[in-house]
Amino acid sequence: MGTDSKPQQRHVINLQPNSDNNGFYMQKFRLYETRSNFYMIGWDKTKTFWKVLKIDRLESSELIIHEDPTTYSESECIDLLNRIHEGNKSTGGLKFVSRCYGIIGFIKFLGPYYILVITERRKIGKICGHPIYAITKSEMFPVPNSTVLSDLAYSKDENRYKKLLRSMDLTKDYFFSYSYHIMLSFQKNLSNSKTGLALYETMFVWNEFLTREIHSQLQNTLWTVALVYGFFKQATLTISAQDFILTLIARRSRHYAGTRYLKRGVNAKGCVANDVETEQIVSEDEPEGSPFGVSAVVQNRGSIPLFWSQETSRLNMKPDIILSRKDFKFEATKLHFEDLVQRYGNPIIILNLIKTHEKRPRETILRAEFADAIEFINKDLPVDDRLRFLHWDINKHPRMKATKALTRLGEVATNALELTGFLQCQLIPTSRTDELLKLSSISCGNREGRARKDLYEMDVEMNNVCDDLCGAYYVKLLSVQKGVLRTNCVDCLDRTNVGQYAYGRVALAHQLHALGFVDVDNINIDSHSPIAHDLMQIYEEMGDTLAIQYGGSAAHNKIFSEIRGQWKATTRSQELFRTLQRFYSNAYMDPEKQDAINVFLGHFQPEEGGPALWELNPDQHYDVTRHGSSPAAERSRYNPSLSSKQFFNDMQLEQALGSDCFKFQEGALFDSSNFLDVDWLSSSGNSGAEETYDRSSIMASPSRDLSSDSVTNELKAETDLSASDSVPGLKKEQTSRNIVVDAKEKKKTHRQYSEKFVRWVNEGDVLFP
């Protein structure tokens, strides 16, 4: 993040990820086919610029793409299609295939290439006027025509790979934008110099591999969309009778991505499992074209950066933690934290929520090794750049109330936020430049007297040619975030989500204060206030979504249930159900889920004559292996002979909260006592998928013949069609999401399990009626 200490000058920022140098980008397309080629037609929002892409269909195993360099008008494009139709009448003419909203990418298994496209979308929010979309439906078409397909295209292995890819449900938790760099935080959008192809190489773009071939041939990103995987939620909330917009974004890294027991710890490149960046954006709800203030803060979660694993067991719900003892100099751990510094700047604050005391050592094994790693790394760092490390065993005081527990976590968050700061800026249309002189008092309350002298102050001109807010904006940058809070437990799901909510609640109070909504010096949001309840619902939904993605079920939310006053018996049964569901998902479903992820991300690329994906062990088919050569030699069941008290000399919580060292000023290791109930926050469990979805189709949709007139009429009808992209009403409400699963499809995928069993694991139905 912004780590420079000098004020920056005003400059233009391009926020169009799919645009060329002139700011032109396309977001609507139509796909046609002849016997020899696919033709994709794309146009911009104003229907001023029309482009044509041609994909060869006579090559059985190679991908050949040509982009027409000409920019057409609408009438010229229609005339071109008519001429293509007339020229191909002898072989069937030009046929309409599908309406599209962008290319997801191309993929090849053993036979032909396939093209993946978005065929339906829905608008889920907007950031500074830039619409953000989710996928409602996608399609997958073989590129070559049927007459040139080889026998491999119909082989059993080819069909199995297609089924694997189809199991990656792109209608759930993937989102994109045509005109905003959604793969970057708001702060990085203001300072980012990357454009086009470079943006797809970032860690949060999940279809980087799928778009690699088309980007290599075209050297632009006009036809593709960059998919981010994680969570996106936007709601209009109210405080003191004033509305503001809250946006919560979780971006999951594609590096070392996978499922709970098959992806643990760190790899040799310093990438960790379950690495998620969470961004909380608060903006004023002002009419379009009016000045408004924006504030944003980023936090991080990720697996403990050591070489460790747990072997999936169908008999043991809590398998032993296996810790590798090879990386004595913690090189991979060091690489991980160097990457965090590069991404966010210093300081890096680590909140470690795993246990201190266990009858049978499991988490304490990792706790001891993690502490040693941080101490080892800090020895070679300057005092100001040392990692700020704090242990919090959230199981030590089981009788502490949930509200008090969150208060204690909030005190940790407050100290962390004071160190890192957060982004605060004001945006004003260039058409109202006379108001720039009054920028610090416009629409954000009277805050001039409260501004810190050491904050950044810079003016930025932001080029904004989006759908809803046309024109340029001046951005007055008042403060930036430098550093990040990194939170982890063992799974980085349940306890971590509580910690991130506590941080988000503290950050929200400061953000509202900075934007002028809260006019008191003692900033605090009571845990039982309506605004805290709304925020908790959103974080709880995010926690459930991330837990389903990585762990196979919704998160354990016992502390949230207590705050809501939910009946304890109901909470216990819910937690038990999620524990069982997570266990069965990990034991029975995760291997195939991991295979699908590895195919989607390109970690495994099938080759004719080579081993099939399902014939390999989980660590053999992607770019991350267990550390070392011999599993028997590299791994040891590290069971320390010393007691937990001998490993950790814990400081009392009250002493820690009142001391300077707790405020992370010493740069040393910090051990504090712990306070949450183990029954509140179990490390195993979860519920099923949440959202109604349509499976991506592997088969081409039926084509129909087009006459010259029908080509003209259909294209005109399409350009006049207004897409239903409105955002559902989200004012202080959470929308419940129904669960619809294609049981027949699931049965084909998991033939060895009963339909009732598979439905229970994936949907949460009653197993025993």
Coordinates of C-alpha atoms in Angstrom, one line a residue, residues 450-678:
R450 CA -9.1 17.0 13.5
A451 CA -6.9 16.1 10.5
R452 CA -3.5 14.7 11.5
K453 CA -0.5 16.7 10.3
D454 CA 1.4 13.6 9.2
L455 CA -1.2 12.4 6.8
Y456 CA -0.8 12.3 3.1
E457 CA -2.4 15.2 1.2
M458 CA -2.4 15.0 -2.5
D459 CA -4.8 15.8 -5.4
V460 CA -5.4 13.1 -8.0
E461 CA -7.3 13.5 -11.2
M462 CA -9.2 10.2 -11.8
N463 CA -10.4 9.5 -15.3
N464 CA -13.9 8.0 -14.9
V465 CA -15.8 7.0 -18.1
C466 CA -18.1 4.5 -16.4
D467 CA -21.7 3.7 -17.0
D468 CA -23.2 5.8 -14.3
L469 CA -20.8 8.6 -13.5
C470 CA -19.4 10.2 -16.6
G471 CA -16.4 12.5 -16.6
A472 CA -13.4 13.0 -14.4
Y473 CA -13.0 13.4 -10.7
Y474 CA -10.4 15.1 -8.6
V475 CA -9.4 12.9 -5.6
K476 CA -8.2 14.7 -2.5
L477 CA -6.2 12.0 -0.6
L478 CA -6.2 12.8 3.1
S479 CA -4.7 9.7 4.6
V480 CA -3.5 6.2 3.4
Q481 CA -3.1 2.8 5.0
K482 CA 0.5 1.7 5.6
G483 CA 0.7 -1.9 6.9
V484 CA -1.9 -4.5 7.6
L485 CA -3.4 -6.6 10.4
R486 CA -3.0 -10.4 9.6
T487 CA -5.3 -12.7 11.5
N488 CA -5.1 -16.4 11.7
C489 CA -6.4 -19.4 13.7
V490 CA -5.8 -23.0 12.5
D491 CA -8.3 -23.0 9.6
C492 CA -8.5 -19.2 9.3
L493 CA -12.3 -19.5 9.3
D494 CA -14.3 -19.4 12.5
R495 CA -12.2 -17.7 15.1
T496 CA -10.5 -15.6 12.4
N497 CA -13.9 -14.3 11.2
V498 CA -14.8 -13.1 14.7
G499 CA -11.4 -11.3 14.9
Q500 CA -12.0 -9.7 11.5
Y501 CA -15.5 -8.5 12.6
A502 CA -14.0 -7.0 15.7
Y503 CA -11.5 -5.1 13.6
G504 CA -14.1 -4.1 11.0
R505 CA -16.4 -2.7 13.8
V506 CA -13.5 -0.6 15.2
A507 CA -12.5 0.5 11.7
L508 CA -16.1 1.4 10.8
A509 CA -16.3 3.8 13.8
H510 CA -13.2 5.6 12.7
Q511 CA -14.3 5.7 9.1
L512 CA -17.7 7.2 10.0
H513 CA -15.9 9.7 12.2
A514 CA -13.5 10.6 9.4
L515 CA -16.4 11.2 7.0
G516 CA -18.3 13.3 9.4
F517 CA -21.1 10.9 10.4
V518 CA -19.9 10.6 14.0
D519 CA -19.0 13.8 15.8
V520 CA -17.5 12.6 19.0
D521 CA -13.9 12.2 20.0
N522 CA -14.5 8.9 21.9
I523 CA -15.2 6.7 18.9
N524 CA -17.0 3.5 19.7
I525 CA -19.8 1.4 18.3
D526 CA -21.8 -0.6 20.9
S527 CA -22.0 -4.3 20.1
H528 CA -25.8 -4.2 20.5
S529 CA -26.4 -1.1 18.4
P530 CA -28.3 -1.4 15.1
I531 CA -25.3 -0.5 13.1
A532 CA -23.2 -3.1 14.8
H533 CA -25.9 -5.7 14.2
D534 CA -26.0 -4.8 10.5
L535 CA -22.2 -5.0 10.2
M536 CA -22.2 -8.3 12.1
Q537 CA -24.7 -9.8 9.7
I538 CA -22.5 -8.9 6.7
Y539 CA -19.3 -10.3 8.3
E540 CA -21.2 -13.4 9.3
E541 CA -22.3 -13.9 5.7
M542 CA -18.8 -13.4 4.5
G543 CA -17.5 -15.9 7.1
D544 CA -20.0 -18.5 5.9
T545 CA -19.1 -17.9 2.3
L546 CA -15.4 -18.2 2.8
A547 CA -15.9 -21.2 5.1
I548 CA -17.9 -23.1 2.4
Q549 CA -15.2 -22.3 -0.2
Y550 CA -12.3 -23.7 1.9
G551 CA -13.9 -25.9 4.6
G552 CA -17.0 -27.2 3.0
S553 CA -19.6 -25.8 5.3
A554 CA -20.8 -22.5 6.9
A555 CA -18.7 -21.0 9.7
H556 CA -19.2 -21.7 13.4
N557 CA -20.8 -18.5 14.6
K558 CA -21.6 -19.2 18.2
I559 CA -20.3 -15.8 19.4
F560 CA -22.6 -14.1 16.9
S561 CA -25.5 -16.3 18.0
E562 CA -25.0 -15.3 21.6
I563 CA -25.0 -11.6 20.8
R564 CA -28.3 -12.0 18.9
G565 CA -29.7 -13.8 21.9
Q566 CA -30.3 -17.1 20.1
W567 CA -31.4 -20.0 22.2
K568 CA -28.4 -22.0 23.3
A569 CA -29.9 -25.4 22.4
T570 CA -30.5 -24.2 18.9
T571 CA -27.0 -22.9 18.6
R572 CA -25.5 -26.2 19.9
S573 CA -27.5 -28.3 17.4
Q574 CA -26.5 -25.9 14.6
E575 CA -22.8 -26.2 15.6
L576 CA -23.0 -30.0 15.7
F577 CA -24.6 -30.1 12.3
R578 CA -22.0 -27.9 10.8
T579 CA -19.2 -29.9 12.4
L580 CA -20.5 -33.1 10.9
Q581 CA -21.1 -31.5 7.5
R582 CA -17.6 -30.1 7.4
F583 CA -16.2 -33.5 8.4
Y584 CA -18.0 -35.3 5.6
S585 CA -17.3 -32.7 3.0
N586 CA -13.5 -32.8 3.8
A587 CA -13.4 -36.6 3.9
Y588 CA -15.5 -37.4 0.8
M589 CA -15.8 -34.4 -1.4
D590 CA -12.6 -32.4 -1.2
P591 CA -10.3 -34.5 -3.4
E592 CA -12.5 -34.0 -6.4
K593 CA -13.0 -30.3 -5.5
Q594 CA -9.3 -29.9 -5.3
D595 CA -8.9 -31.6 -8.7
A596 CA -11.4 -29.1 -10.2
I597 CA -9.5 -26.2 -8.8
N598 CA -6.2 -27.5 -10.1
V599 CA -7.7 -27.8 -13.6
F600 CA -9.3 -24.4 -13.6
L601 CA -6.2 -22.6 -12.4
G602 CA -3.9 -24.6 -14.8
H603 CA -1.9 -26.3 -12.0
F604 CA -2.5 -29.5 -13.9
Q605 CA -2.7 -29.6 -17.7
P606 CA -3.6 -33.0 -19.3
E607 CA -1.3 -34.4 -21.9
E608 CA -2.0 -37.2 -24.3
G609 CA -0.2 -40.3 -23.1
G610 CA 0.5 -38.8 -19.7
P611 CA -1.0 -39.7 -16.4
A612 CA -4.6 -38.6 -15.7
L613 CA -5.2 -36.2 -12.9
W614 CA -7.2 -38.7 -10.8
E615 CA -4.3 -41.2 -11.0
L616 CA -1.9 -38.8 -9.1
N617 CA -1.5 -38.0 -5.4
P618 CA -2.8 -34.5 -4.4
D619 CA 0.7 -33.1 -4.3
Q620 CA 1.9 -34.4 -7.7
H621 CA 0.0 -32.3 -10.1
Y622 CA 0.4 -28.6 -9.4
D623 CA 3.2 -26.2 -8.7
V624 CA 3.3 -26.8 -4.9
T625 CA 4.7 -29.9 -3.3
R626 CA 5.4 -30.9 0.2
H627 CA 8.7 -29.5 1.3
G628 CA 11.4 -32.0 0.6
S629 CA 11.8 -35.3 -1.2
S630 CA 10.8 -38.1 1.1
P631 CA 7.5 -37.7 3.0
A632 CA 8.8 -40.1 5.6
A633 CA 12.0 -38.2 6.1
E634 CA 10.5 -34.7 5.7
R635 CA 7.6 -34.9 8.1
S636 CA 7.6 -35.6 11.8
R637 CA 4.8 -35.8 14.3
Y638 CA 6.3 -33.1 16.4
N639 CA 5.0 -33.6 20.0
P640 CA 6.8 -31.3 22.4
S641 CA 7.7 -32.7 25.7
L642 CA 7.4 -29.4 27.4
S643 CA 4.1 -28.2 28.8
S644 CA 2.3 -25.3 27.3
K645 CA 3.2 -23.1 30.3
Q646 CA 6.9 -23.9 29.7
F647 CA 6.5 -22.8 26.1
F648 CA 4.7 -19.6 26.7
N649 CA 5.0 -17.2 29.6
D650 CA 1.7 -15.6 29.1
M651 CA 1.0 -12.0 30.2
Q652 CA -2.2 -11.3 32.0
L653 CA -4.7 -9.6 29.6
E654 CA -5.3 -6.6 31.9
Q655 CA -1.5 -6.1 32.1
A656 CA -1.1 -6.4 28.3
L657 CA -3.9 -3.9 27.5
G658 CA -2.3 -1.4 29.8
S659 CA 1.3 -1.8 28.7
D660 CA 3.2 -0.1 26.0
C661 CA 4.3 -3.4 24.5
F662 CA 0.7 -4.3 23.8
K663 CA 0.5 -1.3 21.6
F664 CA 3.1 -3.0 19.4
Q665 CA 5.8 -0.4 20.0
E666 CA 8.6 -2.8 20.9
G667 CA 8.6 -5.0 17.9
A668 CA 9.1 -8.1 20.0
L669 CA 7.0 -11.2 20.6
F670 CA 3.9 -10.7 22.7
D671 CA 2.0 -13.4 24.6
S672 CA -1.3 -12.4 26.2
S673 CA -3.9 -14.4 28.1
N674 CA -6.9 -15.5 26.2
F675 CA -10.6 -15.2 26.6
L676 CA -13.1 -16.9 24.4
D677 CA -14.9 -20.1 25.0
V678 CA -13.7 -23.2 23.0

